[in-house]
Short mmCIF file of C-alpha atoms in Angstrom, two decimals:
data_model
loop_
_atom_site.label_atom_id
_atom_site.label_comp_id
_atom_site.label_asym_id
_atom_site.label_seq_id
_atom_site.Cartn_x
_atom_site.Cartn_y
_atom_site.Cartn_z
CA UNK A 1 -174.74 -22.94 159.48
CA UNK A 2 -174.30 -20.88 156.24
CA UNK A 3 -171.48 -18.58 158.79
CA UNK A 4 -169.24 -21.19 159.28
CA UNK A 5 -169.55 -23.73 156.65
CA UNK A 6 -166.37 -22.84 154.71
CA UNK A 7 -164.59 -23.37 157.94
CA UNK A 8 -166.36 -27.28 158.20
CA UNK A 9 -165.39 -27.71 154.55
CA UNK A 10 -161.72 -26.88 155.81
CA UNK A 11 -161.63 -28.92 158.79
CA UNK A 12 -163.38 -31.56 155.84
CA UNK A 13 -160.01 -31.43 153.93
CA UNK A 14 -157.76 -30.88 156.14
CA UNK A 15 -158.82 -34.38 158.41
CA UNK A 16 -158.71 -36.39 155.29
CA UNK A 17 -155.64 -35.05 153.45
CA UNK A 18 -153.30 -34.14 156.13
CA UNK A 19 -154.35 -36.50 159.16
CA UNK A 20 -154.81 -33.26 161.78
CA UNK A 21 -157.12 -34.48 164.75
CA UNK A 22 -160.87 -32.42 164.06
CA UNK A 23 -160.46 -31.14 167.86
CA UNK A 24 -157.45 -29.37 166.76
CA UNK A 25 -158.88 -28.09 163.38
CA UNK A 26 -161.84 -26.71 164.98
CA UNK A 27 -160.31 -24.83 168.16
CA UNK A 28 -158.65 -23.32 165.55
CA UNK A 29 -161.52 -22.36 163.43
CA UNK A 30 -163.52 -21.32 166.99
CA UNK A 31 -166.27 -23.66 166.15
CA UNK A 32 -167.33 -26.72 168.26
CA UNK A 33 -167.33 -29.71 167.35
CA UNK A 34 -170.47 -30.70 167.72
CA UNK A 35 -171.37 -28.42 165.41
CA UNK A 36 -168.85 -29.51 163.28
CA UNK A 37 -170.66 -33.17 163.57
CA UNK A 38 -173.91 -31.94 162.74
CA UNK A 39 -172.49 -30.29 159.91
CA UNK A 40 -171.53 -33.44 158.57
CA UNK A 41 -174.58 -35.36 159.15
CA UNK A 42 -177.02 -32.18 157.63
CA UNK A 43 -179.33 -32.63 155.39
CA UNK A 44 -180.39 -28.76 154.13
CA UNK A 45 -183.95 -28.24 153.79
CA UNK A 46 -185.63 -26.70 150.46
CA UNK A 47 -185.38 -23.47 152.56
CA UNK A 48 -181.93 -24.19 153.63
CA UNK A 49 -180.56 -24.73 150.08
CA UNK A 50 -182.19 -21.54 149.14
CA UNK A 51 -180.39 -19.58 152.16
CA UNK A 52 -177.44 -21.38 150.54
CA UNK A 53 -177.58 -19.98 147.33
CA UNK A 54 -178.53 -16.40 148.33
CA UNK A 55 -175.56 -16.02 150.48
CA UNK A 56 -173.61 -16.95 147.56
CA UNK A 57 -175.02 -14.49 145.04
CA UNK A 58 -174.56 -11.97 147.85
CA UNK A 59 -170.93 -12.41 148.37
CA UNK A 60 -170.72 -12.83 144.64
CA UNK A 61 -172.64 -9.38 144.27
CA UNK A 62 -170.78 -7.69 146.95
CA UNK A 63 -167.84 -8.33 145.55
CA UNK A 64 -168.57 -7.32 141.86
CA UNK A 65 -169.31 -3.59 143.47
CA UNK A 66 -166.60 -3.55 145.23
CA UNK A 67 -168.37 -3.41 148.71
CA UNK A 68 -170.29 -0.83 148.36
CA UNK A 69 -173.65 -2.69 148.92
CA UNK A 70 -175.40 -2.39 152.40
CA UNK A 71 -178.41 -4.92 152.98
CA UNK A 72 -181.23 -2.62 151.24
CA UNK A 73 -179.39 -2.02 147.84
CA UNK A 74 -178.68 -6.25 148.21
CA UNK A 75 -182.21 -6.40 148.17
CA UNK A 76 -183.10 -4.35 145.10
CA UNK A 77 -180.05 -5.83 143.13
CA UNK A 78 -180.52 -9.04 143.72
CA UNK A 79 -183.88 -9.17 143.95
CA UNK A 80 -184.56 -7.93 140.31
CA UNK A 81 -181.42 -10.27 139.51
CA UNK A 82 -183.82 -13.56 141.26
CA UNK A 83 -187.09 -12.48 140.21
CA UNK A 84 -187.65 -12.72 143.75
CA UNK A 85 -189.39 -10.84 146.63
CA UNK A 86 -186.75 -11.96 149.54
CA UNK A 87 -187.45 -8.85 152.34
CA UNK A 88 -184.22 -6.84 153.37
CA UNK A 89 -184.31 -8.48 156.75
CA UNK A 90 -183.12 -11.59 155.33
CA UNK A 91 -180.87 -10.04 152.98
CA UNK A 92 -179.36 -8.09 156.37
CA UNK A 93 -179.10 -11.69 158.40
CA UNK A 94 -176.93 -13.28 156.13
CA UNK A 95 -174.73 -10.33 155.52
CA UNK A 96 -174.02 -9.93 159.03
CA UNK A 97 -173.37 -13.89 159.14
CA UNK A 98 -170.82 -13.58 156.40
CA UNK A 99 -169.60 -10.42 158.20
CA UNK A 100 -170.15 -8.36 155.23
CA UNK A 101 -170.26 -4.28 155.64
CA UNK A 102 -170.95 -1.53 153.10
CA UNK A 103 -167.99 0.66 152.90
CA UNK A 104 -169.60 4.03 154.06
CA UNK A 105 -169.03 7.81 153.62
CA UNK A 106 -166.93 9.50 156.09
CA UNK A 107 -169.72 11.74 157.73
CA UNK A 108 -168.44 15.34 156.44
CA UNK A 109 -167.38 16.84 159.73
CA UNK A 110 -169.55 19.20 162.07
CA UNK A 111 -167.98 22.50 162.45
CA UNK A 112 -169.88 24.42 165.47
CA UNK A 113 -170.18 28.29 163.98
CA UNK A 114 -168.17 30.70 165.54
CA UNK A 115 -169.31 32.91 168.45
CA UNK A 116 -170.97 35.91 167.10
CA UNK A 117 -168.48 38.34 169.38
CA UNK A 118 -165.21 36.67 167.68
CA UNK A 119 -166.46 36.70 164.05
CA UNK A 120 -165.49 39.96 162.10
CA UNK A 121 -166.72 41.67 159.26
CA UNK A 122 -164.86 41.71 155.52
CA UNK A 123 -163.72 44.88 156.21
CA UNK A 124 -160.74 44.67 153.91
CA UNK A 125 -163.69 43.71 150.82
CA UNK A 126 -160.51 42.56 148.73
CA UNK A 127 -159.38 45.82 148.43
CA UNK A 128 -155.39 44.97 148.61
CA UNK A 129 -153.90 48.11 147.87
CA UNK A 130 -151.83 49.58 150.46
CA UNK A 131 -150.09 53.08 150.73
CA UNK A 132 -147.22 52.02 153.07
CA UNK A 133 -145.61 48.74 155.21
CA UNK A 134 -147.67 47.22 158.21
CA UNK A 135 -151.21 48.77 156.73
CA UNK A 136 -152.85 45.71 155.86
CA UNK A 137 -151.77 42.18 156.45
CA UNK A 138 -153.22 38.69 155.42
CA UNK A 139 -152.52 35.31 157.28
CA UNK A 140 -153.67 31.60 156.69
CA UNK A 141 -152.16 28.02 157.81
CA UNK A 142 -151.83 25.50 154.99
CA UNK A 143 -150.38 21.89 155.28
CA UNK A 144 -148.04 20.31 154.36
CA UNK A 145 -147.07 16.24 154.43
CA UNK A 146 -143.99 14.62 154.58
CA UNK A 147 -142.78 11.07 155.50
CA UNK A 148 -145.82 8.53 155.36
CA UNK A 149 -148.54 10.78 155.64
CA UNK A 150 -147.63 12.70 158.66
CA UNK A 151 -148.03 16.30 158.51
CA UNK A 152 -146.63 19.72 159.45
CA UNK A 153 -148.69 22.89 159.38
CA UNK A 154 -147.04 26.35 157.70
CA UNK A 155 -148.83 29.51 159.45
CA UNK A 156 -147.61 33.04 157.78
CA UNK A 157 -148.47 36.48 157.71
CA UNK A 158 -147.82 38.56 154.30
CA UNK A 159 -147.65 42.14 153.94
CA UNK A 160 -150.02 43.41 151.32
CA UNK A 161 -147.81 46.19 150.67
CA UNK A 162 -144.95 44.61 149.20
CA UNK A 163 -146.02 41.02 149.51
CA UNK A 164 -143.12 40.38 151.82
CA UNK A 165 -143.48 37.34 154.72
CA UNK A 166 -143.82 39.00 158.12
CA UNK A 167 -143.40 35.98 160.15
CA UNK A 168 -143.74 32.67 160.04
CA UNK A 169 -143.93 29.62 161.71
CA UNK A 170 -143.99 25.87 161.36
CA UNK A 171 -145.55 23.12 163.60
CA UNK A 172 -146.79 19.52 164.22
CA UNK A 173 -150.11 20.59 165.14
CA UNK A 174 -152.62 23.30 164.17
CA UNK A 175 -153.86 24.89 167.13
CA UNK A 176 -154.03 27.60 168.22
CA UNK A 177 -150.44 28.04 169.55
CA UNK A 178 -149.58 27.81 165.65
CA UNK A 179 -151.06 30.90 164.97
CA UNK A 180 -150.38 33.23 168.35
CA UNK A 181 -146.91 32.79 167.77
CA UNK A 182 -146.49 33.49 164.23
CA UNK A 183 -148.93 37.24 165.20
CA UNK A 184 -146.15 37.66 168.66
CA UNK A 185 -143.72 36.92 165.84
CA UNK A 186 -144.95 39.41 163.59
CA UNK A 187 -145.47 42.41 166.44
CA UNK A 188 -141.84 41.45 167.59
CA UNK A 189 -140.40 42.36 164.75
CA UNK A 190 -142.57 44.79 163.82
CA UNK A 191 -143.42 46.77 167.25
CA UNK A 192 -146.08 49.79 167.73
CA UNK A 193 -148.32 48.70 164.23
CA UNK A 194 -152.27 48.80 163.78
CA UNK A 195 -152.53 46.92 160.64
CA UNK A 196 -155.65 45.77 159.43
CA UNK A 197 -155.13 41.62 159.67
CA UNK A 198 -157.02 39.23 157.03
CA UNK A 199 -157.69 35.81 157.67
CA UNK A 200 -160.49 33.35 157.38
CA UNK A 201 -163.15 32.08 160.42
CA UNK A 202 -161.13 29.19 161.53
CA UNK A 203 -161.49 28.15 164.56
CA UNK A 204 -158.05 29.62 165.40
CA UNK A 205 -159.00 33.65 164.50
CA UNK A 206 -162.07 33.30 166.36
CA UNK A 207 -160.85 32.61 169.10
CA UNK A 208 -160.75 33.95 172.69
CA UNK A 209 -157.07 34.06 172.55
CA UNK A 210 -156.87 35.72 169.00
CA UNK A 211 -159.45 38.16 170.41
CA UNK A 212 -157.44 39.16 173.38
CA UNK A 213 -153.90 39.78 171.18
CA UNK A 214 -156.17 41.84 169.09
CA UNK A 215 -156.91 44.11 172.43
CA UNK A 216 -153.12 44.05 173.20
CA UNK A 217 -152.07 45.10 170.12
CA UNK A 218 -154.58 46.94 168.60
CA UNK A 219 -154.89 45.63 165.23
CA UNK A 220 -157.94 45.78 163.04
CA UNK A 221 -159.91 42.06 162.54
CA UNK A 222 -160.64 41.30 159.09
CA UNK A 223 -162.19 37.54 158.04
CA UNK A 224 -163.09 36.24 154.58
CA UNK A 225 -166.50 35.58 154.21
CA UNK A 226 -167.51 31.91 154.10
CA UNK A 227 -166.70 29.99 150.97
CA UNK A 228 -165.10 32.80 149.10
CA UNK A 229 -160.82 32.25 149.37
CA UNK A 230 -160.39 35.28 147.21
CA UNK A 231 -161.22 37.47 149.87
CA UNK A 232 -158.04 36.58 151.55
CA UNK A 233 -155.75 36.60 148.43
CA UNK A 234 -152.61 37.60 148.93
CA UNK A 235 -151.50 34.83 151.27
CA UNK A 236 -153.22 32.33 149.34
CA UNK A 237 -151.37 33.45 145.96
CA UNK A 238 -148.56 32.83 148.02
CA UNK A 239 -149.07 29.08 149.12
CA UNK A 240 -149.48 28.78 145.30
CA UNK A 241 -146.13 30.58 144.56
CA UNK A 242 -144.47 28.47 147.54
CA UNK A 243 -145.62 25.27 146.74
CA UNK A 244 -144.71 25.33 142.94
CA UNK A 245 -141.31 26.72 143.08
CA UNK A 246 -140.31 24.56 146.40
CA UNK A 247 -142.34 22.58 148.45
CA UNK A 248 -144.15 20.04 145.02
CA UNK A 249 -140.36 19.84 143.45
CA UNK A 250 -139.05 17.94 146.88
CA UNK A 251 -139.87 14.74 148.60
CA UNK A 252 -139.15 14.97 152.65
CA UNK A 253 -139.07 12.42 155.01
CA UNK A 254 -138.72 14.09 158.04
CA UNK A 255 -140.40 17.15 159.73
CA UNK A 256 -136.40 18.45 159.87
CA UNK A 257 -136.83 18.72 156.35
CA UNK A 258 -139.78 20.29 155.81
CA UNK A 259 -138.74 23.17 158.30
CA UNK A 260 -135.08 23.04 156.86
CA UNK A 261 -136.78 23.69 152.75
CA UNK A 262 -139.27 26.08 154.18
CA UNK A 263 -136.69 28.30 156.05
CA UNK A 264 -134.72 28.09 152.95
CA UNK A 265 -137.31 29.90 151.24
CA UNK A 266 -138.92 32.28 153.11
CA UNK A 267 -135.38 33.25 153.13
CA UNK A 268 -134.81 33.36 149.41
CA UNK A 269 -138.37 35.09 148.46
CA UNK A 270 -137.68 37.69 151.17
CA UNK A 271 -134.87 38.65 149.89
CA UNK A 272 -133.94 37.31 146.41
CA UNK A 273 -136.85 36.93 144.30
CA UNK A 274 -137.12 39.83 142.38
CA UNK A 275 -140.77 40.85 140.17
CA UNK A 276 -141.63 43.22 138.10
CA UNK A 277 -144.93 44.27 140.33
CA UNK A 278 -142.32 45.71 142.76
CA UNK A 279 -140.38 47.29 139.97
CA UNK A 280 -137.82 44.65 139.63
CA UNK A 281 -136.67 44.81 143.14
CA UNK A 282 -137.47 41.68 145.81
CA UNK A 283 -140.01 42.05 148.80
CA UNK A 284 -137.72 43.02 151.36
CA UNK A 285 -135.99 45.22 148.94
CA UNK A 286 -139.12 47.21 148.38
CA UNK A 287 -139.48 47.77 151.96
CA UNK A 288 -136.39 49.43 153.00
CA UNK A 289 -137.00 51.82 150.00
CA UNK A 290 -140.33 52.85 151.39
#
């Protein structure tokens, strides 16, 4: 009774003021109208009347936190509110009549641990000095959003030595694919290298396919250990320097224009941004001296 009573109080108004036939009024509503009937003739109980008034305070409590009540905290609340010793059972029936939820935490998502064979030591051990190009290189994916909330995903690889971008590559999803490429990328442009590769244990650089380019092109696996982003630095200095001096100052709309700003400039900080760490000369710059 207590589910459907605003609807009868509707139907109520709606017969008297406007003329509409109850028939109509309560296919509408999805009730019947013999229950509609018996609405009208009802006479609540002591127990009723109590029901009554509960389901109000727990709408009216609900809604005061927002909806963050599920039928046990109802219980405690309101219960201390009443003086009362109502059991949560009740307090759960007449939330589910008045089809009222608790908003609940996303679950934080399971991540099944890497195999064993895939998952390398922090052989690198933040030690980021390097004595020539193609020694040691560090690669991550970050993402980035455009539009309404849709997303692209930015893999790179960085050179320690002179902090220039290797490769890159952009893409709707982050998969696997993402990452292969930008390594081929990297080798393709940079054939007949060993370089010792940082990254963290995503699910990407554990992988079987990561673990087979490794065999092809003999690289050296290095992965951060968990929790601790400082072990891969360098690239992750880099989404910093990226996304204040381009990618925050820009709105985009379309995945053309993400790819469009961020080929701008890998192009510009490869070749045009000059520091003084490199003694005033840009990455690429550095390079071709060595």
């Amino acid at each position: 009774m207590v589910r459907h009573v605003k609807w009868y109080q509707a139907i109520q108004e709606l017969h008297h003021e406007k003329g509409y036939t109850v028939a109509a009024l309560c296919a509408l509503g999805g009730v019947a109208r013999s229950a509609y009937y018996k609405w009208l003739k009802w006479t609540p109980s002591a127990r009723e009347r109590e029901g009554y008034m509960l389901a109000k305070e727990v709408k009216r409590r609900y809604d005061k936190r927002d909806g963050i009540l599920g039928y046990r905290q109802m219980r405690t609340q309101l219960n201390r509110k009443l003086h009362q010793k109502y059991n949560k059972k009740r307090y759960y029936r007449i939330m589910r009549a008045l089809g009222l939820k608790a908003v609940i935490r996303k679950k934080r998502p399971h991540y099944v641990n890497a195999t064993a064979l895939h998952v390398a030591e922090n052989k690198m051990n933040r030690n980021f000095a390097a004595s020539a190009p193609n020694v040691k290189w560090s690669t991550d994916v970050t993402e980035l959003k455009y539009g309404n909330g849709r997303k692209a995903y930015l893999s790179a690889i960085i050179d320690v030595y002179d902090n220039s971008i290797v490769s890159w590559v952009l893409s709707h999803f982050n998969n696997n694919t993402l990452v292969m490429d930008t390594l081929k990328k990297a080798y393709v442009k940079n054939p007949d290298v060993s370089p010792m590769i940082q990254s963290d244990r995503g699910f990407q650089y554990t992988s079987h396919e990561y673990n087979r380019l490794q065999l092809k092109y003999g690289f050296i696996k290095s992965m951060s250990r968990v929790s601790r982003c400082l072990d891969n630095q360098p690239i992750e200095r880099f989404w910093g320097t990226y996304k204040s001096e381009s990618y925050y100052l820009t709105k985009y709309d379309t995945y053309e224009d993400v790819h469009r700003a961020v080929d701008r400039y890998m192009r510009y900080y490869n070749n045009y941004r000059y520091t003084e760490c490199l003694e005033g000369l840009s990455p690429n710059e550095y390079r071709r001296a060595a």
